[in-house]
Short mmCIF file of C-alpha atoms and ligand atoms in Angstrom, two decimals:
data_model
loop_
_atom_site.label_atom_id
_atom_site.label_comp_id
_atom_site.label_asym_id
_atom_site.label_seq_id
_atom_site.Cartn_x
_atom_site.Cartn_y
_atom_site.Cartn_z
CA MET A 1 -98.76 170.10 75.56
CA LEU A 2 -99.58 166.66 74.33
CA ILE A 3 -100.19 163.93 76.85
CA THR A 4 -97.38 161.40 76.36
CA PRO A 5 -97.03 158.07 78.17
CA ARG A 6 -95.10 158.70 81.34
CA VAL A 7 -94.56 156.61 84.46
CA PHE A 8 -94.57 158.06 87.97
CA SER A 9 -94.33 156.31 91.31
CA GLY A 10 -93.31 157.07 94.86
CA MET A 11 -92.01 155.31 97.93
CA GLN A 12 -92.04 156.56 101.49
CA PRO A 13 -88.70 156.82 103.28
CA THR A 14 -89.91 155.24 106.50
CA GLY A 15 -88.28 152.22 108.10
CA THR A 16 -86.41 149.68 106.02
CA LEU A 17 -87.63 148.37 102.71
CA HIS A 18 -88.89 144.80 102.68
CA LEU A 19 -89.68 142.04 100.24
CA GLY A 20 -93.22 143.40 99.73
CA ASN A 21 -91.84 146.74 98.54
CA TYR A 22 -89.33 144.95 96.35
CA LEU A 23 -91.70 142.53 94.63
CA GLY A 24 -94.81 144.71 94.73
CA ALA A 25 -93.20 147.88 93.44
CA MET A 26 -89.44 148.02 92.82
CA VAL A 27 -89.30 145.14 90.34
CA ASN A 28 -91.96 146.79 88.18
CA TRP A 29 -90.34 150.20 88.47
CA ILE A 30 -87.09 148.79 87.20
CA GLU A 31 -88.71 146.84 84.37
CA LEU A 32 -90.69 149.88 83.15
CA GLN A 33 -87.46 151.85 82.65
CA LYS A 34 -86.79 149.72 79.59
CA THR A 35 -89.90 150.90 77.76
CA HIS A 36 -91.04 154.20 79.30
CA GLU A 37 -89.97 157.60 80.46
CA CYS A 38 -89.99 157.10 84.25
CA ILE A 39 -90.03 159.45 87.22
CA TYR A 40 -89.43 157.90 90.65
CA CYS A 41 -89.81 159.88 93.81
CA VAL A 42 -88.82 159.37 97.43
CA VAL A 43 -91.91 160.89 99.01
CA ASP A 44 -90.46 162.56 102.08
CA LEU A 45 -93.40 164.98 102.44
CA HIS A 46 -95.71 161.98 102.72
CA ALA A 47 -93.42 160.45 105.33
CA ILE A 48 -93.83 163.43 107.69
CA THR A 49 -97.61 162.97 107.84
CA VAL A 50 -96.64 160.85 110.84
CA TRP A 51 -93.80 161.80 113.21
CA GLN A 52 -90.27 161.20 111.88
CA GLU A 53 -87.11 161.75 113.87
CA PRO A 54 -85.19 164.25 111.70
CA ALA A 55 -81.85 162.39 111.70
CA GLU A 56 -83.60 159.11 110.91
CA LEU A 57 -85.61 160.69 108.11
CA ARG A 58 -82.46 162.02 106.48
CA HIS A 59 -80.89 158.58 106.73
CA ALA A 60 -84.00 156.85 105.36
CA ILE A 61 -84.23 159.16 102.32
CA ARG A 62 -80.68 158.22 101.36
CA GLN A 63 -81.20 154.55 102.20
CA VAL A 64 -84.29 154.20 99.99
CA THR A 65 -82.51 156.01 97.18
CA ALA A 66 -79.49 153.72 97.54
CA ALA A 67 -81.66 150.59 97.64
CA TYR A 68 -83.37 151.58 94.42
CA ILE A 69 -80.11 152.20 92.63
CA ALA A 70 -78.72 148.94 94.02
CA ALA A 71 -81.79 147.07 92.77
CA GLY A 72 -81.27 148.34 89.23
CA LEU A 73 -82.89 151.75 88.98
CA ASP A 74 -80.68 153.77 86.67
CA PRO A 75 -80.67 157.43 87.75
CA LYS A 76 -79.35 158.51 84.36
CA ARG A 77 -82.13 156.90 82.43
CA SER A 78 -84.94 157.60 84.93
CA VAL A 79 -85.55 160.66 87.06
CA LEU A 80 -84.87 159.83 90.73
CA PHE A 81 -85.35 162.52 93.39
CA ASN A 82 -86.93 163.37 96.72
CA GLN A 83 -90.28 165.12 96.71
CA SER A 84 -89.47 168.08 98.98
CA GLN A 85 -86.86 169.38 96.51
CA VAL A 86 -89.53 170.07 93.90
CA SER A 87 -92.03 172.66 95.12
CA ALA A 88 -94.59 171.77 92.43
CA HIS A 89 -95.74 168.82 94.58
CA ALA A 90 -96.76 170.97 97.54
CA GLU A 91 -98.22 173.71 95.31
CA LEU A 92 -100.38 171.39 93.26
CA GLY A 93 -101.21 169.48 96.45
CA TRP A 94 -102.78 172.66 97.82
CA ILE A 95 -104.79 173.25 94.67
CA PHE A 96 -106.04 169.66 94.89
CA ASN A 97 -106.99 170.22 98.55
CA CYS A 98 -109.44 172.68 97.03
CA VAL A 99 -110.65 170.24 94.33
CA ALA A 100 -111.07 167.02 96.35
CA ARG A 101 -114.14 166.73 98.59
CA LEU A 102 -114.20 165.81 102.27
CA GLY A 103 -116.56 162.97 101.45
CA TRP A 104 -114.01 161.42 99.11
CA LEU A 105 -111.24 161.48 101.71
CA ASN A 106 -113.56 160.12 104.38
CA ARG A 107 -113.71 156.87 102.43
CA MET A 108 -109.94 156.27 102.39
CA THR A 109 -109.21 153.03 104.21
CA GLN A 110 -105.49 153.77 104.67
CA PHE A 111 -106.32 156.89 106.69
CA LYS A 112 -108.67 154.90 108.88
CA GLU A 113 -105.99 152.25 109.45
CA LYS A 114 -103.18 154.70 110.11
CA ALA A 115 -105.16 157.13 112.25
CA GLY A 116 -106.57 154.29 114.34
CA LYS A 117 -108.99 155.05 117.14
CA ASP A 118 -107.61 158.45 118.02
CA ARG A 119 -108.57 160.23 114.82
CA GLU A 120 -108.69 163.66 116.47
CA GLN A 121 -104.96 163.38 117.06
CA ALA A 122 -104.02 162.48 113.47
CA SER A 123 -102.25 165.20 111.49
CA VAL A 124 -104.19 167.15 108.87
CA GLY A 125 -101.44 166.03 106.48
CA LEU A 126 -102.29 162.37 107.03
CA TYR A 127 -105.88 163.12 106.06
CA ALA A 128 -104.89 165.10 102.95
CA TYR A 129 -102.21 162.52 102.03
CA PRO A 130 -104.07 161.23 98.93
CA ASN A 131 -104.39 164.76 97.51
CA LEU A 132 -100.62 165.19 97.66
CA MET A 133 -100.23 161.79 96.03
CA ALA A 134 -102.51 162.91 93.18
CA ALA A 135 -100.37 166.05 92.86
CA ASP A 136 -97.18 163.93 92.68
CA ILE A 137 -98.56 162.09 89.69
CA LEU A 138 -100.36 164.90 87.91
CA ALA A 139 -97.62 167.53 88.27
CA TYR A 140 -95.94 165.44 85.55
CA ARG A 141 -99.20 164.57 83.82
CA ALA A 142 -98.12 160.96 84.29
CA THR A 143 -100.23 158.24 82.71
CA HIS A 144 -98.98 155.05 84.40
CA VAL A 145 -98.45 154.44 88.10
CA PRO A 146 -96.83 151.15 89.18
CA VAL A 147 -97.82 150.36 92.78
CA GLY A 148 -98.76 147.48 95.06
CA GLU A 149 -102.39 146.50 95.44
CA ASP A 150 -102.82 148.55 98.65
CA GLN A 151 -102.54 151.82 96.67
CA LYS A 152 -105.47 151.12 94.36
CA GLN A 153 -107.93 153.28 96.28
CA HIS A 154 -105.55 156.25 96.33
CA LEU A 155 -105.10 155.91 92.57
CA GLU A 156 -108.87 155.98 92.06
CA LEU A 157 -108.98 159.20 94.04
CA ALA A 158 -106.24 160.67 91.83
CA ARG A 159 -108.37 159.82 88.81
CA ASP A 160 -111.40 161.47 90.41
CA ILE A 161 -109.37 164.61 91.15
CA ALA A 162 -108.06 164.76 87.55
CA GLN A 163 -111.59 164.43 86.25
CA LYS A 164 -113.11 167.00 88.60
CA PHE A 165 -110.36 169.49 87.78
CA ASN A 166 -110.98 168.96 84.05
CA ASN A 167 -114.75 169.37 84.55
CA ASP A 168 -114.67 172.36 86.91
CA PHE A 169 -112.24 174.29 84.75
CA ARG A 170 -113.37 173.04 81.33
CA ALA A 171 -114.03 176.49 79.85
CA SER A 172 -110.73 177.85 81.14
CA ILE A 173 -108.85 174.78 79.90
CA VAL A 174 -110.30 175.30 76.43
CA ALA A 175 -109.47 179.02 76.60
CA GLN A 176 -105.87 178.05 77.42
CA GLY A 177 -105.65 176.21 74.12
CA PHE A 178 -106.65 172.64 75.03
CA ALA A 179 -109.41 172.25 72.45
CA ASP A 180 -110.72 168.97 73.88
CA GLY A 181 -111.01 170.47 77.37
CA VAL A 182 -108.76 167.81 78.89
CA PHE A 183 -105.78 169.03 80.86
CA PHE A 184 -104.97 166.17 83.23
CA PRO A 185 -104.86 162.56 82.00
CA GLN A 186 -106.54 159.80 84.01
CA PRO A 187 -103.54 157.97 85.47
CA ASP A 188 -103.74 154.18 85.18
CA PRO A 189 -102.57 151.95 88.02
CA VAL A 190 -100.04 149.32 86.98
CA ILE A 191 -100.48 146.47 89.44
CA THR A 192 -98.81 143.42 87.94
CA GLY A 193 -96.64 140.44 88.74
CA PRO A 194 -97.15 137.37 90.91
CA ALA A 195 -96.59 139.36 94.12
CA THR A 196 -98.73 142.50 94.09
CA ARG A 197 -99.64 141.73 97.68
CA VAL A 198 -96.90 139.96 99.63
CA MET A 199 -98.24 138.68 102.93
CA SER A 200 -96.64 138.41 106.37
CA LEU A 201 -94.48 135.34 106.92
CA ARG A 202 -96.22 134.88 110.28
CA ASP A 203 -99.80 135.27 109.08
CA GLY A 204 -100.82 134.67 105.47
CA THR A 205 -103.90 136.87 105.85
CA LYS A 206 -101.95 140.02 106.82
CA LYS A 207 -99.94 142.23 104.48
CA MET A 208 -96.15 142.19 104.90
CA SER A 209 -95.50 145.59 106.43
CA LYS A 210 -92.71 147.62 107.96
CA SER A 211 -94.96 148.48 110.87
CA ASP A 212 -95.51 144.85 111.97
CA PRO A 213 -93.94 144.54 115.44
CA SER A 214 -92.53 141.08 114.60
CA ASP A 215 -89.39 141.26 112.50
CA LEU A 216 -89.93 137.59 111.64
CA SER A 217 -92.99 138.67 109.64
CA ARG A 218 -90.92 140.23 106.87
CA ILE A 219 -87.69 139.92 104.93
CA ASN A 220 -85.91 143.26 104.98
CA LEU A 221 -83.64 144.38 102.18
CA THR A 222 -81.02 144.83 104.90
CA ASP A 223 -81.17 141.21 106.19
CA ASP A 224 -78.07 139.06 105.75
CA ALA A 225 -78.16 135.54 104.29
CA ASP A 226 -78.47 133.78 107.68
CA THR A 227 -81.32 136.02 108.78
CA ILE A 228 -83.20 135.44 105.52
CA ALA A 229 -82.73 131.66 105.84
CA LYS A 230 -83.92 131.73 109.46
CA LYS A 231 -87.02 133.79 108.64
CA VAL A 232 -87.98 131.50 105.75
CA GLN A 233 -87.41 128.47 107.99
CA LYS A 234 -89.71 129.93 110.66
CA ALA A 235 -92.36 131.07 108.19
CA LYS A 236 -95.82 129.80 109.12
CA THR A 237 -97.16 126.95 106.96
CA ASP A 238 -99.89 124.32 107.12
CA PRO A 239 -99.26 120.59 107.58
CA GLU A 240 -100.18 119.48 104.01
CA PRO A 241 -97.57 118.97 101.29
CA LEU A 242 -97.57 121.54 98.47
CA PRO A 243 -100.36 121.10 95.92
CA SER A 244 -99.54 120.27 92.32
CA ASP A 245 -101.56 123.09 90.76
CA VAL A 246 -102.52 126.71 91.46
CA GLU A 247 -106.14 125.82 92.31
CA GLY A 248 -104.77 123.78 95.22
CA LEU A 249 -103.48 127.01 96.82
CA ALA A 250 -107.00 128.36 97.39
CA ALA A 251 -107.80 128.62 101.11
CA ARG A 252 -104.13 128.01 101.95
CA PRO A 253 -102.93 131.60 102.43
CA GLU A 254 -99.47 130.76 103.81
CA ALA A 255 -98.69 128.24 101.05
CA ASP A 256 -100.03 130.63 98.43
CA ASN A 257 -97.86 133.45 99.76
CA LEU A 258 -94.63 131.42 99.87
CA VAL A 259 -95.21 129.97 96.40
CA GLY A 260 -95.96 133.48 95.09
CA ILE A 261 -92.76 134.84 96.64
CA HIS A 262 -90.71 132.00 95.16
CA ALA A 263 -92.30 132.55 91.74
CA ALA A 264 -91.69 136.29 91.80
CA LEU A 265 -88.08 135.91 92.95
CA ALA A 266 -87.34 133.29 90.32
CA GLY A 267 -89.14 135.30 87.64
CA VAL A 268 -91.61 132.51 86.80
CA GLY A 269 -95.33 131.81 87.43
CA LYS A 270 -96.76 129.98 90.45
CA ASP A 271 -97.65 127.06 88.17
CA ALA A 272 -93.97 126.60 87.28
CA VAL A 273 -93.00 126.55 90.97
CA LEU A 274 -95.68 123.94 91.68
CA ARG A 275 -94.49 121.80 88.77
CA ASP A 276 -91.15 121.57 90.60
CA PHE A 277 -92.37 121.35 94.19
CA GLY A 278 -95.95 119.97 94.03
CA GLY A 279 -96.36 117.02 96.40
CA GLN A 280 -93.24 117.91 98.39
CA GLN A 281 -93.06 118.90 102.05
CA PHE A 282 -92.47 122.51 103.04
CA SER A 283 -89.04 121.69 104.49
CA SER A 284 -87.41 121.08 101.10
CA PHE A 285 -89.36 123.90 99.46
CA LYS A 286 -88.27 126.35 102.15
CA LYS A 287 -84.63 125.50 101.57
CA ALA A 288 -84.98 126.31 97.88
CA LEU A 289 -86.96 129.48 98.68
CA ALA A 290 -84.25 130.70 101.08
CA GLU A 291 -81.67 130.07 98.37
CA VAL A 292 -83.43 132.11 95.68
CA ALA A 293 -84.18 134.86 98.19
CA VAL A 294 -80.53 135.13 99.23
CA ALA A 295 -79.28 134.91 95.65
CA ARG A 296 -81.59 137.71 94.59
CA LEU A 297 -81.37 140.00 97.63
CA ALA A 298 -77.79 139.69 98.92
CA PRO A 299 -76.25 141.63 96.00
CA ILE A 300 -78.79 144.43 96.52
CA THR A 301 -78.05 144.60 100.25
CA GLY A 302 -74.31 144.69 99.61
CA GLU A 303 -74.55 147.37 96.95
CA THR A 304 -76.88 149.49 99.12
CA GLN A 305 -74.30 149.42 101.90
CA ARG A 306 -71.55 150.38 99.50
CA LEU A 307 -73.55 153.33 98.18
CA MET A 308 -74.46 154.44 101.71
CA SER A 309 -70.76 154.81 102.54
CA ASP A 310 -70.75 157.89 100.29
CA PRO A 311 -73.84 159.95 101.21
CA GLY A 312 -72.53 162.90 99.19
CA SER A 313 -72.88 161.00 95.94
CA ILE A 314 -76.45 159.98 96.81
CA ASP A 315 -77.29 163.61 97.52
CA ARG A 316 -75.88 164.55 94.13
CA VAL A 317 -78.09 161.97 92.41
CA LEU A 318 -81.13 163.44 94.21
CA ALA A 319 -80.18 167.03 93.34
CA ASP A 320 -79.70 166.13 89.69
CA GLY A 321 -83.01 164.25 89.61
CA ALA A 322 -84.78 167.18 91.28
CA GLU A 323 -83.50 169.55 88.64
CA ARG A 324 -84.79 167.33 85.86
CA ALA A 325 -88.12 166.83 87.66
CA ARG A 326 -88.53 170.60 88.07
CA ALA A 327 -87.98 171.10 84.36
CA ILE A 328 -90.89 168.75 83.59
CA ALA A 329 -93.25 170.02 86.30
CA ALA A 330 -92.66 173.77 85.84
CA PRO A 331 -94.52 174.20 82.53
CA VAL A 332 -97.37 172.06 83.86
CA MET A 333 -97.65 174.25 86.96
CA ASP A 334 -97.58 177.41 84.84
CA LYS A 335 -100.55 176.09 82.88
CA VAL A 336 -102.37 175.02 86.05
CA LYS A 337 -102.01 178.54 87.42
CA ASP A 338 -103.27 180.06 84.17
CA ILE A 339 -106.22 177.66 84.12
CA VAL A 340 -107.17 178.37 87.75
CA GLY A 341 -106.82 182.14 87.29
CA LEU A 342 -103.75 182.80 89.40
CA ILE A 343 -101.37 185.51 88.24
CA ARG A 344 -97.74 184.53 87.76
CA ALA A 345 -94.62 186.38 86.72
P1 AMP B 1 -94.80 152.07 101.20
O1 AMP B 1 -93.72 151.32 101.87
O2 AMP B 1 -96.10 152.00 101.91
O3 AMP B 1 -94.39 153.47 100.78
O4 AMP B 1 -95.05 151.30 99.85
C1 AMP B 1 -94.20 151.43 98.74
C2 AMP B 1 -94.69 150.55 97.61
O5 AMP B 1 -94.59 149.17 97.98
C3 AMP B 1 -96.14 150.80 97.22
O6 AMP B 1 -96.28 150.72 95.81
C4 AMP B 1 -96.86 149.67 97.90
O7 AMP B 1 -98.06 149.34 97.24
C5 AMP B 1 -95.85 148.54 97.82
N1 AMP B 1 -96.03 147.57 98.91
C6 AMP B 1 -95.91 147.81 100.24
N2 AMP B 1 -96.15 146.67 100.96
C7 AMP B 1 -96.42 145.69 100.06
C8 AMP B 1 -96.74 144.30 100.15
N3 AMP B 1 -96.81 143.66 101.33
N4 AMP B 1 -96.95 143.63 98.99
C9 AMP B 1 -96.86 144.24 97.79
N5 AMP B 1 -96.57 145.54 97.63
C10 AMP B 1 -96.35 146.27 98.74
N1 LIG B 2 -98.84 156.34 98.95
C1 LIG B 2 -97.78 155.53 98.38
C2 LIG B 2 -97.43 154.40 99.34
O1 LIG B 2 -97.60 154.49 100.52
C3 LIG B 2 -96.55 156.34 98.08
C4 LIG B 2 -96.80 157.40 97.06
C5 LIG B 2 -96.82 158.75 97.28
C6 LIG B 2 -97.04 157.20 95.69
N2 LIG B 2 -97.04 159.40 96.15
C7 LIG B 2 -97.20 158.50 95.13
C8 LIG B 2 -97.16 156.07 94.87
C9 LIG B 2 -97.47 158.68 93.79
C10 LIG B 2 -97.42 156.27 93.53
C11 LIG B 2 -97.59 157.56 92.98
O2 LIG B 2 -96.91 153.44 98.92
#
């Protein structure tokens, strides 16, 4: 089993997708389809690490799938499926629970943020979340993982797990025919584009997030044109006109964020946006920003709605993707079991 370049990424089906998800992750996922074998997963097992209302979860799994297809993910070319349909994720997740160390997980900032003050009441799943994420990636021996900036620490943990597995089982890996003693690759994060960290429209120092109580803080992929225009209009800014170069954005988080969003939506760099708008007031810039946002997002919103009117066809896409995912993960899992010393049929 040679290690070939392969892309894997996942998205939680919780709440509605927003501009941060779109620019930080989806755009890169879609672009990578052109050059790589890609596997994209709706990580429903990760979603249930915090409480999900069953009917809403079912809806969200389909909605995220539909949004991805609407945004340009081609389920024929790439593998698109939901995690719980492929048992390799949970199986390898357990094995990694036995490889990763408590000390490693104790350093995870996302757990600290999500668990909050009442850590005793957090689910064990929330704590072990990064181990399952490593399993998602490594069950396919994926080499490239496109994510937003906030997932960097989890990716480092996945690399540590791959390395510890390779070290702990080196002799067995060699005995199984891998002469160089390397079974799992070290997956590389792919964090690129002008918007790897899209910030809240209400506070340029906070990440745009689906859990922010203010809906004005984010642009949802379900917002209509008027709502998008209103949110851009109300976005927090400072009183200065826009600077004429990128250096002028330093220490101006709101301006930096809006210019970055405009650049990413228009498919250009921040410098190009500032060549057009440098020296101008935010009012005219915001009009243009609302226009590109609507032009880019409205077709996705419309197509998502159309796809959601036929849930059966979305379920068929997921079932087909799951079958193809299983076919890739099954031989990897067989080898993992052989390496660890488990007996299989
Ligand atoms: P989540 O919604 O937490 O499952 O995130 C799905 C993907 O979107 C991950 O790759 C995140 O890194 C990315 N993402 C989430 N929020 C943002 C944001 N504000 N800016 C950029 N990327 C983001
Ligand atoms: N933890 C990721 C997030 O919240 C989602 C995720 C789960 C993921 N498994 C993954 C991302 C594997 C990349 C690869 O965004």
